[in-house]
Coordinates of C-alpha atoms in Angstrom, one line a residue:
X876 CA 6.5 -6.1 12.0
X877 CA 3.3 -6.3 9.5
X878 CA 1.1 -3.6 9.7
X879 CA -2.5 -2.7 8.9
X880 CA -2.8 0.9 8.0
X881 CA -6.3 2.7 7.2
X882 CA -7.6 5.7 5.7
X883 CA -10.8 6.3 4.7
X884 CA -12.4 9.0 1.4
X885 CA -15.6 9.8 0.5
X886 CA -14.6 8.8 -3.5
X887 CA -14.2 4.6 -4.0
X888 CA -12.4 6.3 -6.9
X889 CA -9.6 7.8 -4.6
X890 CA -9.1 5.2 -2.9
X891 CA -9.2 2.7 -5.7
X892 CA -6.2 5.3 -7.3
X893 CA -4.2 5.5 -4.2
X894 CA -4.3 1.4 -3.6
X895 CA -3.0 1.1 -7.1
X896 CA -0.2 3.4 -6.5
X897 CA 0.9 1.5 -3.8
X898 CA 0.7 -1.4 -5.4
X899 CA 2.5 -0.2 -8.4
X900 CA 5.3 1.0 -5.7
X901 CA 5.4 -2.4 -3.8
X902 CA 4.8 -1.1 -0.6
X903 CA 2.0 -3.0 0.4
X904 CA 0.9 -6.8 0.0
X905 CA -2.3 -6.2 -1.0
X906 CA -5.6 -3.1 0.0
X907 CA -9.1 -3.4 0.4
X908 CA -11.7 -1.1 0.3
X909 CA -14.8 -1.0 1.9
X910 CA -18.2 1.2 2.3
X911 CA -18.6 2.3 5.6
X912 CA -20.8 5.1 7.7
X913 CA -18.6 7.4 9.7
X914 CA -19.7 10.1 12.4
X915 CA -16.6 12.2 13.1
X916 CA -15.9 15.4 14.8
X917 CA -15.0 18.7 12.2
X918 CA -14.8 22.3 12.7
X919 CA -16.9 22.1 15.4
X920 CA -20.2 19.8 14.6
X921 CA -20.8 16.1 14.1
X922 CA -20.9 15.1 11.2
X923 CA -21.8 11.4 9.6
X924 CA -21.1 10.6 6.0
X925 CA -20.8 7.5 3.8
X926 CA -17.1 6.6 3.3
X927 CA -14.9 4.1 2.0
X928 CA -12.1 2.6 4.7
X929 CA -8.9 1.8 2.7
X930 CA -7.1 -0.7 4.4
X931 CA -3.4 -1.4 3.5
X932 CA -1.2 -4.8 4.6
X933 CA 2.5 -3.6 5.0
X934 CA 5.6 -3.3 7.2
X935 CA 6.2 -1.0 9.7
X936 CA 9.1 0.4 8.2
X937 CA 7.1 1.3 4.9
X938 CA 4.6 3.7 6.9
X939 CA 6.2 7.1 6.4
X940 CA 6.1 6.2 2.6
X941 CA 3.2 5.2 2.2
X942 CA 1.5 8.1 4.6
X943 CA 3.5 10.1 2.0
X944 CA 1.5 9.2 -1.2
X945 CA -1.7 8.6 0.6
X946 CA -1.5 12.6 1.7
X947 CA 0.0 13.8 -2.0
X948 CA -3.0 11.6 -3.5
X949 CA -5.9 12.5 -1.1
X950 CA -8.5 14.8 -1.6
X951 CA -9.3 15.6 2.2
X952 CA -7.6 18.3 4.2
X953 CA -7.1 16.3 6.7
X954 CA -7.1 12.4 5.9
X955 CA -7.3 9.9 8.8
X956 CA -4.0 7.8 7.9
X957 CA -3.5 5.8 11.1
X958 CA -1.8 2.2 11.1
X959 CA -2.0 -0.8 13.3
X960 CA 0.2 -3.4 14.1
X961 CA -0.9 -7.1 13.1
X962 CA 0.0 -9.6 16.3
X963 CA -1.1 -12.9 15.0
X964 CA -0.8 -14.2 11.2
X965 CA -2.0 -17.6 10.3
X966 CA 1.3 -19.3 9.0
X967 CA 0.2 -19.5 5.3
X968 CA -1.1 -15.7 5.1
X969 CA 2.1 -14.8 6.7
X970 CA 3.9 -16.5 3.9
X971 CA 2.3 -14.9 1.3
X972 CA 2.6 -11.5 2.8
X973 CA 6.8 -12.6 3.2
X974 CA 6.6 -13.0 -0.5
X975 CA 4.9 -10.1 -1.8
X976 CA 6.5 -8.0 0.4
X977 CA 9.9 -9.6 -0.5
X978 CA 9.5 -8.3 -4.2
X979 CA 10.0 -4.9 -3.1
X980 CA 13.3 -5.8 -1.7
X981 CA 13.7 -8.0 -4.6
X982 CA 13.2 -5.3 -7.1
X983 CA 14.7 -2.3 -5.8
X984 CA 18.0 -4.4 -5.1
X985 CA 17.8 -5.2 -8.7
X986 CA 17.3 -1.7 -9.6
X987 CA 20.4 -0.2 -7.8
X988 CA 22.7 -3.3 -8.1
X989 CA 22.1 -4.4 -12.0
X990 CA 23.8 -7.1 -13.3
X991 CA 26.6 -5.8 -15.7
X992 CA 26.6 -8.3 -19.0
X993 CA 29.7 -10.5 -19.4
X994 CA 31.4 -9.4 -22.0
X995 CA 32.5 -12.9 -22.8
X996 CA 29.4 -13.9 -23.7
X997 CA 27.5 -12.5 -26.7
X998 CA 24.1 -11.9 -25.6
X999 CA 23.2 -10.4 -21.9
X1000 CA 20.5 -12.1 -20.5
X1001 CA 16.8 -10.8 -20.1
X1002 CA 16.0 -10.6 -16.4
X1003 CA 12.7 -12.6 -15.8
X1004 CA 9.6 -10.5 -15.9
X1005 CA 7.6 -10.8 -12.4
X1006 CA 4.2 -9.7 -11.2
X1007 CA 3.8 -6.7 -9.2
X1008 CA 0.4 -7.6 -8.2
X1009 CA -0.5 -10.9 -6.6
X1010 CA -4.4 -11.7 -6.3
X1011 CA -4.2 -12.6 -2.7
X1012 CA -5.5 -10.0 0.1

């Protein structure tokens, strides 16, 4: 199941630093960041600020590692890290979010499982070189 999961900092900075990370990590397709005014509830008082709402495309089962590096990464106390499931996709979004998602898989099976060189051949083989970050969102 695809997943939209939000948090929001008062620094486009963070935000910008922690949608890179999970970029660089492949667990996300793709994270935009917008300015928004939020009125929230803390120690007691309403308060309203300007923010910036980071909004992540993933799977469900990348959540708990991806709630991991937004909290290590954050610079709230508290950060709102809340996710959302995604019921409809238009076909050819959902395709591109099956790819760039599938280069996680892609990778890390690479990672753990490399390819050992045949020793009957003289040279080992480069693996192709492939983009961590697609332009689509």
């Amino acid at each position: 199941m695809y997943i939209a999961i939000h948090t929001t900092t008062n620094s486009k900075r963070h935000a910008n630093k922690i949608a890179r990370l999970l970029l660089e990590e492949e667990l996300c397709a793709c994270a935009q960041i917008s300015k928004i005014q939020s009125l929230y509830i803390w120690e007691e008082k309403i308060c309203e600020h300007k923010e910036f709402l980071l909004q992540i495309k993933s799977r469900a089962e990348h959540f708990k590692q991806i709630a991991r590096i937004i909290k290590q990464h954050h610079n709230y106390q508290t950060p709102q890290i809340i996710s959302l499931p995604i019921d409809n996709v238009e076909s050819a979004y959902e395709d591109w979010l099956k790819g760039a998602l599938a280069n996680k898989i892609a990778s890390h099976t690479q990672k753990k499982n490399p390819k050992k060189p045949n020793p009957k051949s003289n040279q080992a083989k480069k693996p192709k070189a492939q983009s961590k970050l697609a332009k689509k969102g």
